[in-house]
CSV table of C-alpha atoms in Angstrom, one decimal:
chain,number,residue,atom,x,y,z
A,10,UNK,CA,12.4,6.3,-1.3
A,11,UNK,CA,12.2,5.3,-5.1
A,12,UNK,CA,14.6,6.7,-7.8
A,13,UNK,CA,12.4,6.9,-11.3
A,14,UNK,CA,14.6,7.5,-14.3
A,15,UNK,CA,12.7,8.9,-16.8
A,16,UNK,CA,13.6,9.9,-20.8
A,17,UNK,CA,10.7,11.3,-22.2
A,18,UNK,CA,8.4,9.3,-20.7
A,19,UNK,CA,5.3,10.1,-17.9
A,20,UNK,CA,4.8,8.6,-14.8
A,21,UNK,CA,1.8,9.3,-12.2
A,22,UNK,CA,2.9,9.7,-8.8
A,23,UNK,CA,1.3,11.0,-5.4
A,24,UNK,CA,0.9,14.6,-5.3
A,25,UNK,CA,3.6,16.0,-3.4
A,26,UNK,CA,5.7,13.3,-3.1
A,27,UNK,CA,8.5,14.6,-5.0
A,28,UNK,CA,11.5,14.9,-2.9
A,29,UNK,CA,14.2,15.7,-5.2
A,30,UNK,CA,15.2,15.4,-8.8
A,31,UNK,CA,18.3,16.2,-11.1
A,32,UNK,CA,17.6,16.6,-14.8
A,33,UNK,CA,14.2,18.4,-16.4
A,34,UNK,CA,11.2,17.7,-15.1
A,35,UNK,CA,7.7,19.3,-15.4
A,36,UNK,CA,5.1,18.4,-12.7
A,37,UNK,CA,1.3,18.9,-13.9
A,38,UNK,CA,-1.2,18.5,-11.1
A,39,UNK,CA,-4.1,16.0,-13.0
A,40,UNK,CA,-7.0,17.4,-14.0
A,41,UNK,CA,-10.6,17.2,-11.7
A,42,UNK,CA,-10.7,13.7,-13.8
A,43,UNK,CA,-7.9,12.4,-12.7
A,44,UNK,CA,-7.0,10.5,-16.0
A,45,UNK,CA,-10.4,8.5,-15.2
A,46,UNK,CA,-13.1,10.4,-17.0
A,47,UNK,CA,-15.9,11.9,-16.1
A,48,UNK,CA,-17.7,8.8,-15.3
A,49,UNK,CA,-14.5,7.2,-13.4
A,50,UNK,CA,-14.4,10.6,-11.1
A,51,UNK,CA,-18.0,10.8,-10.5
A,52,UNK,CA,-17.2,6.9,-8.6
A,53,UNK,CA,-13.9,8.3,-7.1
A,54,UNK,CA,-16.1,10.9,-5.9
A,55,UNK,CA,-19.1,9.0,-4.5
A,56,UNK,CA,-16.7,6.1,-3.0
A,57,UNK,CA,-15.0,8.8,-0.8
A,58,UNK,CA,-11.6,7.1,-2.4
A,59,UNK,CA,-9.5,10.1,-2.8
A,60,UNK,CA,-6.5,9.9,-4.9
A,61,UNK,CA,-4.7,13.0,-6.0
A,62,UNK,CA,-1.6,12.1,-8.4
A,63,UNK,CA,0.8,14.4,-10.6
A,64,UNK,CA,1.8,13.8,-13.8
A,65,UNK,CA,5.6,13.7,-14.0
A,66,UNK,CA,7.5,13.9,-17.4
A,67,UNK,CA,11.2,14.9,-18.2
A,68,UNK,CA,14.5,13.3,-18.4
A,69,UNK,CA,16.5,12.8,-15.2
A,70,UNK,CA,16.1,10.8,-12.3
A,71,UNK,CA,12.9,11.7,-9.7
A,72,UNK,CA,13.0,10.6,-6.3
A,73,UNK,CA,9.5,9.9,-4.3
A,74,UNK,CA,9.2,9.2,-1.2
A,75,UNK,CA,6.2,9.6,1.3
A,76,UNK,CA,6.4,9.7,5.6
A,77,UNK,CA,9.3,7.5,5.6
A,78,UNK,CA,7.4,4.4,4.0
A,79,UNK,CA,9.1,1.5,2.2
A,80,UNK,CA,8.6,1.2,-1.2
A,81,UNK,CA,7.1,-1.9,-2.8
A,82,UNK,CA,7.3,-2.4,-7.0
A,83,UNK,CA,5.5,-5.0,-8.4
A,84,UNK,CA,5.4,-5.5,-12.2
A,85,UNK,CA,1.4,-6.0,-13.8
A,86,UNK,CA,1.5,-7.9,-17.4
A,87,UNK,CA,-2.0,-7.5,-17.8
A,88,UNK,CA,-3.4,-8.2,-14.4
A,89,UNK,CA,-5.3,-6.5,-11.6
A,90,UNK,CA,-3.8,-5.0,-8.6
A,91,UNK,CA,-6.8,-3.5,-5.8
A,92,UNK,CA,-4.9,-1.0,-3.0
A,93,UNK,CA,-5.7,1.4,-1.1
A,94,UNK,CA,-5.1,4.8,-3.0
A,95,UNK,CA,-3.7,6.4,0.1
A,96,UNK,CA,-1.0,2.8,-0.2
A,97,UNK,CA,-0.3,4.4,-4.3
A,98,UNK,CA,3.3,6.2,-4.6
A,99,UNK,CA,3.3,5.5,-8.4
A,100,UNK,CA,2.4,4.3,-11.1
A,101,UNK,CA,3.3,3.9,-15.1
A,102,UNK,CA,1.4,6.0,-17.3
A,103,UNK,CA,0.1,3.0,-19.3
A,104,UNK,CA,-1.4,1.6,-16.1
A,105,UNK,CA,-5.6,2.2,-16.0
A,106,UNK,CA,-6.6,3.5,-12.4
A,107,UNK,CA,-10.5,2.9,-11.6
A,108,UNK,CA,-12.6,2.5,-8.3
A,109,UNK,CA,-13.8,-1.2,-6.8
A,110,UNK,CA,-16.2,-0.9,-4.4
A,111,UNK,CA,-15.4,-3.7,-1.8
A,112,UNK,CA,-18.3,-3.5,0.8
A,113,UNK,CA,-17.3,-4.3,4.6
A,114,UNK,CA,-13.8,-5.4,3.8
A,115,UNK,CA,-12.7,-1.7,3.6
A,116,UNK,CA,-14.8,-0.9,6.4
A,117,UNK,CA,-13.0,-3.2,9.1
A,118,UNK,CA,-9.6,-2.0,8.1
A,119,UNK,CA,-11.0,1.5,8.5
A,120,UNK,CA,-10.3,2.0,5.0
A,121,UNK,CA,-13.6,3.3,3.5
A,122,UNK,CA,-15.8,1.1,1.2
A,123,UNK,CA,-13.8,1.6,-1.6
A,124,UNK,CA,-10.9,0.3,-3.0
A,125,UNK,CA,-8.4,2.0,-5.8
A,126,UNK,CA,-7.9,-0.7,-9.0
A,127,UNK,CA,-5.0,-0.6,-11.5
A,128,UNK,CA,-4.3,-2.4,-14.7
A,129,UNK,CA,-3.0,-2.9,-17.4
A,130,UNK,CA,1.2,-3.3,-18.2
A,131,UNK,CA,3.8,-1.4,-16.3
A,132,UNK,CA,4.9,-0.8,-12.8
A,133,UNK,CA,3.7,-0.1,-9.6
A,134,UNK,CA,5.1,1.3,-6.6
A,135,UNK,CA,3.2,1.2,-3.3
A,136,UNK,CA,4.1,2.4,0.2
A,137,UNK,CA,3.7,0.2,3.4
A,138,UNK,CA,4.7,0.3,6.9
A,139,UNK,CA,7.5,-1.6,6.7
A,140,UNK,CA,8.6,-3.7,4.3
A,141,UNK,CA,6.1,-5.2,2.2
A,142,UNK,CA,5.8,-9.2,2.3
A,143,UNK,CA,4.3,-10.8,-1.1
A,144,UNK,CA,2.0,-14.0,0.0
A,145,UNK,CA,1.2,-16.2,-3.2
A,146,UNK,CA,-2.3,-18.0,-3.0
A,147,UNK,CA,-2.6,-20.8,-5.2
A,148,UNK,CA,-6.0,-23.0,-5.7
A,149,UNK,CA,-6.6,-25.5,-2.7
A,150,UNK,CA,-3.9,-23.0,-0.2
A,151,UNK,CA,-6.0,-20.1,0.9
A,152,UNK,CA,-4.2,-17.5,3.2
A,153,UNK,CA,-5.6,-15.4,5.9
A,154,UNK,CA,-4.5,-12.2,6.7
A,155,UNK,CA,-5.2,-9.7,9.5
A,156,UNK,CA,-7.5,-6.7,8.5
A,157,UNK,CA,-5.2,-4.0,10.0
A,158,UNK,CA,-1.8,-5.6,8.1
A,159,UNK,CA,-3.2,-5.8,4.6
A,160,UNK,CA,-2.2,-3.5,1.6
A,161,UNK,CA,-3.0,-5.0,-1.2
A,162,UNK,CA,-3.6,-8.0,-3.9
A,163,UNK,CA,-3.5,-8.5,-7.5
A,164,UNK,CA,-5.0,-11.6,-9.7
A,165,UNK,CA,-7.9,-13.8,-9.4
A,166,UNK,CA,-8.8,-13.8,-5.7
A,167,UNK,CA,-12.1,-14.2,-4.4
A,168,UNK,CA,-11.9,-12.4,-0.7
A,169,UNK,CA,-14.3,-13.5,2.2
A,170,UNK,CA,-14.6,-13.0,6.0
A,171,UNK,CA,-13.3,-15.9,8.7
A,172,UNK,CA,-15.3,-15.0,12.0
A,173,UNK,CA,-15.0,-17.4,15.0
A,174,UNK,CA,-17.3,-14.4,17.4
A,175,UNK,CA,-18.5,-16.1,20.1
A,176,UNK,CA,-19.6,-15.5,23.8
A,177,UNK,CA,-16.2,-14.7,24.6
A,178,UNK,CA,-15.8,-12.3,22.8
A,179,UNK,CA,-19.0,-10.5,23.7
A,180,UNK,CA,-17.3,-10.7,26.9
A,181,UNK,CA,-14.7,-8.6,25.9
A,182,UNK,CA,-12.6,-11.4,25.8
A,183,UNK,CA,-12.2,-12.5,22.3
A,184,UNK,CA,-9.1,-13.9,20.7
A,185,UNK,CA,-8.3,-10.4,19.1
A,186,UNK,CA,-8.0,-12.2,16.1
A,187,UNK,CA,-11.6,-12.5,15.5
A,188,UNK,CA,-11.9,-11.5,12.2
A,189,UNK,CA,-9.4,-12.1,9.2
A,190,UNK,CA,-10.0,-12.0,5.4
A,191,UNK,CA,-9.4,-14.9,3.5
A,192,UNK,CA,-8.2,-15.7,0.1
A,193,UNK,CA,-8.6,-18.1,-2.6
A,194,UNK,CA,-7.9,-18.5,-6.1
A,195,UNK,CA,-5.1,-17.5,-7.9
A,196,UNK,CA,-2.6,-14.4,-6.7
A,197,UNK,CA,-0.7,-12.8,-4.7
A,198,UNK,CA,-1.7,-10.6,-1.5
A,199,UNK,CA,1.2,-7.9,0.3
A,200,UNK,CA,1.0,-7.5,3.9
A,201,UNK,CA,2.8,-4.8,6.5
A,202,UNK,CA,4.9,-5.6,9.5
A,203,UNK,CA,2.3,-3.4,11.7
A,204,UNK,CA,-0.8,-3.2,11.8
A,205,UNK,CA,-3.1,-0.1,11.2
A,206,UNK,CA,-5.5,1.1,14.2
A,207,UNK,CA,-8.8,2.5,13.7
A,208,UNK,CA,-11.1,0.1,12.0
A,209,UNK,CA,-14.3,-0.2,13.5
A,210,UNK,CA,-14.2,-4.6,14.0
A,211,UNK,CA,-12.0,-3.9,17.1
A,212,UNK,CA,-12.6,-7.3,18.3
B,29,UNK,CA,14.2,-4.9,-6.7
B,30,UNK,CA,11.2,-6.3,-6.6
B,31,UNK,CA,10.0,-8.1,-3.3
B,32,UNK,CA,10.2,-12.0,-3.9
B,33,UNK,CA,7.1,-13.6,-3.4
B,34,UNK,CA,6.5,-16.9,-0.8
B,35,UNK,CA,4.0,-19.5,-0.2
B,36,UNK,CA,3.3,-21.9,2.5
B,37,UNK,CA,6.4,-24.2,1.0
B,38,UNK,CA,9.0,-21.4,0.3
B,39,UNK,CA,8.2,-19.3,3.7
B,40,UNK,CA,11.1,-20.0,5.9
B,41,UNK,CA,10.1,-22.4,8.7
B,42,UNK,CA,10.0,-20.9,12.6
B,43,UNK,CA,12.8,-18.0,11.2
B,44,UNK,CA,12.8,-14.2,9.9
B,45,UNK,CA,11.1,-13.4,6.9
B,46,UNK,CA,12.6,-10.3,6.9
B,47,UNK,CA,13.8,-8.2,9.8
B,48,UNK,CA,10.4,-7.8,10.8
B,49,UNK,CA,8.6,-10.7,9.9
B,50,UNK,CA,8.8,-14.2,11.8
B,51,UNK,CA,7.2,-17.0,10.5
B,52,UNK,CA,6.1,-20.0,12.9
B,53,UNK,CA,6.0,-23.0,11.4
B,54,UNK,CA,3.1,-24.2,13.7
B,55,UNK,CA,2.3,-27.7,14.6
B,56,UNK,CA,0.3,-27.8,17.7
B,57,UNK,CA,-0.2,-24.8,20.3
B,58,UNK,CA,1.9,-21.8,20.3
B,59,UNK,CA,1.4,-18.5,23.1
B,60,UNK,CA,1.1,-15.2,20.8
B,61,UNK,CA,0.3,-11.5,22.0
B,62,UNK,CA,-3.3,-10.5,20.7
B,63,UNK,CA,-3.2,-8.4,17.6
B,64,UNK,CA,0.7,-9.5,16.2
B,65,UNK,CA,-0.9,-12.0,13.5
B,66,UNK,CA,-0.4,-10.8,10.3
B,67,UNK,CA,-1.1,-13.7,8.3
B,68,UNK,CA,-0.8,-17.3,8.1
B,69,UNK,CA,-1.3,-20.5,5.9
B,70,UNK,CA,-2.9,-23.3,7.1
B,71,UNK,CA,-5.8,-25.0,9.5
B,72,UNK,CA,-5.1,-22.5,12.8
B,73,UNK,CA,-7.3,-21.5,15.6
B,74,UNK,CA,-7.0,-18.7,17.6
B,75,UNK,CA,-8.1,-18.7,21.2
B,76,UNK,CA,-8.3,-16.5,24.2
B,77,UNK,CA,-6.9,-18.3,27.3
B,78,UNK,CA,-10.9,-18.6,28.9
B,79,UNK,CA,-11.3,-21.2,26.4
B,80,UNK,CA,-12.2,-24.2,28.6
B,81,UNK,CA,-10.4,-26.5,26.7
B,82,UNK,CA,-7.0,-24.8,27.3
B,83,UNK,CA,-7.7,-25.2,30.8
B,84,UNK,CA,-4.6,-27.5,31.2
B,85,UNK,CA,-2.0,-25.4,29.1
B,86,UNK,CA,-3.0,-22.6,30.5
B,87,UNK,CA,-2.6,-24.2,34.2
B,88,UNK,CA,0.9,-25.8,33.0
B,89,UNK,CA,2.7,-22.9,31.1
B,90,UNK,CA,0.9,-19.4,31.7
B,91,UNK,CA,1.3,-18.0,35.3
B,92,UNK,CA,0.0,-14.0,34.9
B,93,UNK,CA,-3.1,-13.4,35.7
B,94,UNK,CA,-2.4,-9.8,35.1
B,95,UNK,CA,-1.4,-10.4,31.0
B,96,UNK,CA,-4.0,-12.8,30.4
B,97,UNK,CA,-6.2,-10.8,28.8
B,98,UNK,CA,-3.3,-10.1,26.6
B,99,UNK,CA,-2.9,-13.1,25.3
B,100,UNK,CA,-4.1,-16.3,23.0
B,101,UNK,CA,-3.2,-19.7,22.0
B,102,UNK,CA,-2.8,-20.5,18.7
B,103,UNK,CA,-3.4,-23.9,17.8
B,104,UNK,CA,-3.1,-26.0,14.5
B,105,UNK,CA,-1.0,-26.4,11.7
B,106,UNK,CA,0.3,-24.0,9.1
B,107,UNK,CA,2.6,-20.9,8.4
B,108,UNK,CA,2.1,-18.2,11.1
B,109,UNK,CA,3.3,-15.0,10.2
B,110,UNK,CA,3.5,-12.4,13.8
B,111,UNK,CA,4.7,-8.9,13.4
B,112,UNK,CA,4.7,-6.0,15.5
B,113,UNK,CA,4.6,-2.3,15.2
B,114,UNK,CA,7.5,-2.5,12.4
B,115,UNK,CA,9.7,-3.4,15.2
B,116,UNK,CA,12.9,-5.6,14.5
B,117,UNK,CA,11.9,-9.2,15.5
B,118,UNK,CA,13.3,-12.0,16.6
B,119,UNK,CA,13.8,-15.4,18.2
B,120,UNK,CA,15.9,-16.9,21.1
B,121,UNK,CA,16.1,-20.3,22.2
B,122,UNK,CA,16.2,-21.0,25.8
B,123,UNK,CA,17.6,-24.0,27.3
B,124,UNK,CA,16.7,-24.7,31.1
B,125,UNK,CA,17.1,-21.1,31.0
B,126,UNK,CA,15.4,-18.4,32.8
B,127,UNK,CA,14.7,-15.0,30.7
B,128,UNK,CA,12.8,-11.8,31.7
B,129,UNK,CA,11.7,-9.3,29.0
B,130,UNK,CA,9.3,-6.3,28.7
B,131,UNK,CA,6.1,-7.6,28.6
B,132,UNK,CA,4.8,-5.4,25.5
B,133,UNK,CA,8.0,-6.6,23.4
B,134,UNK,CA,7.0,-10.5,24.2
B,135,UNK,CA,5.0,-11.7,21.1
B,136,UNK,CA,5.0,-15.3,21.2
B,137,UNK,CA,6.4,-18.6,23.4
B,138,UNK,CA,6.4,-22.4,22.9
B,139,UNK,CA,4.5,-24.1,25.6
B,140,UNK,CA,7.9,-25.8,26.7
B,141,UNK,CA,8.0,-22.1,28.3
B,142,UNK,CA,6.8,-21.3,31.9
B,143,UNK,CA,5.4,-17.9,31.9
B,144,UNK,CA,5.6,-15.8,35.4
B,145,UNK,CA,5.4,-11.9,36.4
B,146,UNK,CA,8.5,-10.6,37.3
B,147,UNK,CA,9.0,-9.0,40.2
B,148,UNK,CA,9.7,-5.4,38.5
B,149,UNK,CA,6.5,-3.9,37.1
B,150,UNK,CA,6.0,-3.9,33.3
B,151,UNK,CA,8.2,-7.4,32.8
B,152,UNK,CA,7.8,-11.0,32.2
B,153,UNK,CA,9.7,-13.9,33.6
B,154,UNK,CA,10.4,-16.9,31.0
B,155,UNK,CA,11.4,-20.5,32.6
B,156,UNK,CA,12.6,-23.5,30.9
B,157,UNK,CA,13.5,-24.9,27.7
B,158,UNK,CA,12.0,-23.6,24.2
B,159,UNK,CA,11.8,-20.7,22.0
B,160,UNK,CA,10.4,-17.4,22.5
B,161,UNK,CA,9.6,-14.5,20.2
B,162,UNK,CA,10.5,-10.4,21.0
B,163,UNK,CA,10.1,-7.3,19.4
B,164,UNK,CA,12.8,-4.4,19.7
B,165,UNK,CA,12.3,-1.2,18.1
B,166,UNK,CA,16.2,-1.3,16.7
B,167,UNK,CA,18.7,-4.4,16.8
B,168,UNK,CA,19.2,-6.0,20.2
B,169,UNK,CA,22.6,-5.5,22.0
B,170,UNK,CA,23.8,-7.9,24.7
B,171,UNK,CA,25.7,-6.2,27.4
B,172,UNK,CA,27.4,-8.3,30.4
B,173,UNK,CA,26.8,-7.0,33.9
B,174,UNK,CA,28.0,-4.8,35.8
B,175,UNK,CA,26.1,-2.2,33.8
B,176,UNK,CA,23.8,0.3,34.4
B,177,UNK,CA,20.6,0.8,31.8
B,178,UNK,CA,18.6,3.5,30.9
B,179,UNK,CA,15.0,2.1,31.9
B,180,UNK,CA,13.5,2.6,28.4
B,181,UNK,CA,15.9,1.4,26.5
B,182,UNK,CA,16.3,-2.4,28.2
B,183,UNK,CA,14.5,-5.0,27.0
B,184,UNK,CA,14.9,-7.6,29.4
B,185,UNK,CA,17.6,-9.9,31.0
B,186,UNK,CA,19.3,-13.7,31.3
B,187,UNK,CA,20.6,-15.5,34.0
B,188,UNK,CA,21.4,-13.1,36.4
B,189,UNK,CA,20.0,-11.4,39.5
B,190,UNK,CA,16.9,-9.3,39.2
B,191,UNK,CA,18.4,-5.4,38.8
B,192,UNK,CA,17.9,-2.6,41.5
B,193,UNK,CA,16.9,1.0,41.1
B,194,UNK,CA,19.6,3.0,40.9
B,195,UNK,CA,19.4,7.8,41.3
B,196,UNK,CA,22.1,9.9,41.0
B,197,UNK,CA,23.0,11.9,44.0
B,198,UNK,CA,21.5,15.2,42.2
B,199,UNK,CA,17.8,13.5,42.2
B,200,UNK,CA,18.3,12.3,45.7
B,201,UNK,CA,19.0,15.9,47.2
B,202,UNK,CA,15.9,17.2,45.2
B,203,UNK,CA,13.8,14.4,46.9
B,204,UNK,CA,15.1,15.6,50.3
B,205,UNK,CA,14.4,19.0,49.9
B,206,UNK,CA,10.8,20.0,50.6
B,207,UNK,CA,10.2,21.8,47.2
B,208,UNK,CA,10.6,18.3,45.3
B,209,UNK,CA,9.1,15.9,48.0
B,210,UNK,CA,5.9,18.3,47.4
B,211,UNK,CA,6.3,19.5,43.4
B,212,UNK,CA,7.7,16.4,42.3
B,213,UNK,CA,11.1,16.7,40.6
B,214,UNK,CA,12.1,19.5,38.6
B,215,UNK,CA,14.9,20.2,36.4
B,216,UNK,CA,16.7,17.1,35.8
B,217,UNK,CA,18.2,15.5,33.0
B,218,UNK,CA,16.4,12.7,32.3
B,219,UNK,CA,19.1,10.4,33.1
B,220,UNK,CA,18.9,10.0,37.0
B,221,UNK,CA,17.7,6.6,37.2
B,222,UNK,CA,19.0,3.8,35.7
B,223,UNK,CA,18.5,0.1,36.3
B,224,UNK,CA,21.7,-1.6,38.0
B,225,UNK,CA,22.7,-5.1,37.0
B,226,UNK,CA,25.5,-7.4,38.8
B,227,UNK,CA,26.2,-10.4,39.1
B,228,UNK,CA,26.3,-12.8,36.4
B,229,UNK,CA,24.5,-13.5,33.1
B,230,UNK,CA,23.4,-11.6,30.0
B,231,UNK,CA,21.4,-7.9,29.4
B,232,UNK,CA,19.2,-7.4,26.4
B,233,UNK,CA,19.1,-3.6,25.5
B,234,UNK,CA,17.4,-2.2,22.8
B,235,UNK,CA,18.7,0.6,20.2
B,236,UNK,CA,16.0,3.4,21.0
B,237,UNK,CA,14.0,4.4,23.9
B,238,UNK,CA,10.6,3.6,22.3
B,239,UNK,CA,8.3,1.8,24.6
B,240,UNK,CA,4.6,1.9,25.0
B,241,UNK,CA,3.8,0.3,28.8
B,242,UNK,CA,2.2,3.0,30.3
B,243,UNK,CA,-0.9,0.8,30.3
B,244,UNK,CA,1.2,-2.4,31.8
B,245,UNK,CA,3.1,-0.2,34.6
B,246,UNK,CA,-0.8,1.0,35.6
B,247,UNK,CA,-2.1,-2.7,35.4
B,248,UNK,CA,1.0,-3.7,37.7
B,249,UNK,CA,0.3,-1.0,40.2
B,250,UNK,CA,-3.7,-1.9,40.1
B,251,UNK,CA,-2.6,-5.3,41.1
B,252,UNK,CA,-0.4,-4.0,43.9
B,253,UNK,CA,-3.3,-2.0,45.5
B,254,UNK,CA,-4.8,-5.2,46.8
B,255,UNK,CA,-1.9,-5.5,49.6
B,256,UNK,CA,-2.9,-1.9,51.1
B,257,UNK,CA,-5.6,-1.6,53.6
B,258,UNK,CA,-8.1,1.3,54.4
B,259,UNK,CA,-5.3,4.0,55.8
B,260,UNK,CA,-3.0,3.1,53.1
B,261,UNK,CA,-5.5,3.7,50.4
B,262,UNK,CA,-6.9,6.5,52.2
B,263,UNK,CA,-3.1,7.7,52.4
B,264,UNK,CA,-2.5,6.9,48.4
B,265,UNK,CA,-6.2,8.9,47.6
B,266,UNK,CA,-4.2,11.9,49.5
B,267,UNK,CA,-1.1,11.5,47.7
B,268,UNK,CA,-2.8,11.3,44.3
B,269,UNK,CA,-5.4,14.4,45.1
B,270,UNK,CA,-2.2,16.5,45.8
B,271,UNK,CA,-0.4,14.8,42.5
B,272,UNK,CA,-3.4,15.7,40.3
B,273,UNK,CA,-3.5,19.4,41.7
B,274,UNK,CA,0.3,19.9,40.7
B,275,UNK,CA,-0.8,18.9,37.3
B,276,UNK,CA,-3.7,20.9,36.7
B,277,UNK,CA,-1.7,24.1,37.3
């Protein structure tokens, strides 16, 4: 559950993820746009990354909350955070939203081929499946993480594949851990205490 | 309230991250459920237990030929972050001990461990000295014996004798009656059957009755089958026809 206290200003939140509020407070669905242009929901659109938020705006406290999911902030001061929009509670009004398309990466967390990108300055509050754990990657330390427990990163990371496939797993017997992203550069990555079913590198 | 962030340095070494979160500091080979990886820092391998060059730890330390499949080795050094299902998790040292949990709820064991299947379907036997990972969907309670337990809701036990089915006299007069030997039984609470400790020792229970072992029990029984001979399967094939009828309707 988060608690947004708001005077005057907007926040964009999940549609529908309203729970309660005190004060005044007008909810406005976004337009077909989606606060990303024409262009920006012509991508949304053909990346199959569906996001619906609401514009929320009065003065008062609004609580959000989604299927009993922690919440995780995390502060951008200029930088880049890629999640999954169906991982997106809320977001600042300031914040940019766009669409990164990330290839197979999505595809083995049985996430889609797209990926939801904010930036910009303001908050961010995301929803996980426990609670979130924040990994810093620093030059020279690169972290691996399992498909099914990532949720998201933010900075300069370059992602890429570790695969150690071999006969064995062919067999059926692999080490289950057969496939894992890695990161390097410079950032942070959050990760779940469970992990998600349903991506099709079952392996 | 934002989450604080860790690296390999700051990540606490071979204790809770958060209630859900243990990170192994790893230096060498480490036991670990398939799939409870989350993360990790560092040069680490991850091996099932066919791998010919565990052929000796696996000889030493790992005893179920049943769970195998289950299970990896992972070997290296680095930060090893396991999770599972957003269950609570957490360690337990053992020393000379000898510890039997759920087998679903194990998710990782030192190979100063011995691990064996214990005689009650589902479980896992832990011997020796070292430390062992669980999972437990709620905080773990320790209970002495004598106590009875819910079968869902216990996790596993220490030091004490192996428990014994134990049916209220209610289920035992619907066995006996012809209606239930044939229908199965109907109209209960629930709460007929309990596992009964004595003796001795320590029982880990767990705050819900969330388990997921329907595929372990089934493995257990599979492995059991191999004692019958032709009447007694021919006898089970019978029993399981009439089973599956009931069912249907």
């Amino acid at each position: 559950m988060l608690a947004v206290d708001l005077m005057g200003e907007t926040i964009r939140a999940l549609n529908g993820s309203m729970v309660a509020y005190d004060g005044q407070m007008t909810f406005k669905r976004q337009g077909i746009t989606g606060g990303e242009g024409l262009r920006g929901a012509l991508r949304r659109r053909v990346a199959g990354e569906g996001m619906t938020l609401m514009e929320v705006t009065g003065h008062g406290t609004v609580y959000l909350a989604h299927e009993a999911a922690e919440v995780t902030l995390i502060p951008l001061q200029g930088d880049t955070l890629y999640v999954e929009s169906e991982s997106l509670l809320a977001l600042d009004a300031g914040l940019r939203t766009g669409v990164q398309f990330v290839g197979l990466r999505g595809m083995s967390s049985g996430q889609g081929l797209a990926t939801t990108k904010v930036e910009g300055h303001g908050m961010v509050a995301i929803l996980s499946d426990g609670p979130a754990v924040a990994l810093e990657v620093v030059p020279g330390e690169p972290l691996q993480v399992d498909p099914h427990a990532y949720v998201a990163h933010r900075g300069q990371l370059q992602q890429d594949f570790v695969t150690d496939v071999n006969w064995r797993t062919v067999l059926g017997q692999g080490s289950g851990e057969s496939v894992q992203f890695r990161y390097q550069g410079h950032g942070v990555v959050y990760v779940q205490p469970a992990e998600r079913g349903g991506g099709v590198l079952e392996i | 309230m934002t989450t604080p962030t860790y690296n390999r340095v700051s990540l606490p070494s071979n204790d809770n991250v958060n209630p859900y979160v243990f990170c192994v500091d790893l230096n060498g080979q480490w036991f670990a459920q398939k799939g409870k990886m989350i993360a990790y820092y560092g040069q680490i391998r991850f091996e099932s237990l066919s791998a010919g060059p565990l052929d000796a730890l696996v000889a030493a330390n790992f005893h179920s030929p049943l769970y195998a499949r289950d299970w990896i080795v992972a070997q290296g050094q680095g930060k090893l972050l396991l999770a599972d299902r957003g269950f609570d998790v957490n360690s337990y040292d053992l020393t000379d001990g000898n510890l039997t949990i759920r087998a679903g709820n194990l998710l990782a064991f030192e190979p100063g461990l011995d691990l064996k299947q214990s005689i009650i379907p589902g479980f896992l036997t832990l011997i020796g000295t070292g430390r062992f990972i669980a999972a437990s969907n709620g905080p773990v309670h320790f209970v002495e014996p004598p106590v009875r337990v819910d079968p869902q809701a216990l996790l596993g036990w220490a030091d004490c004798p192996s428990p014994c089915h134990h049916y209220d006299h209610s289920y035992v007069r619907g066995v006996l009656g012809t209606a239930g030997s044939l229908l199965g039984i109907r109209g209960t609470s629930g709460e007929e059957h309990q596992f009964d400790f004595t003796g001795e020792g320590t029982v880990l229970m767990q705050s819900s009755e969330v388990v997921r072992d329907t595929e372990t029990v089934l493995r257990d029984l599979e492995g059991q089958i191999g004692m019958l001979g032709a009447g007694g399967l021919q006898r089970l094939q019978h029993f399981i026809a009439q089973r599956l009828a009931v069912e249907r309707d």
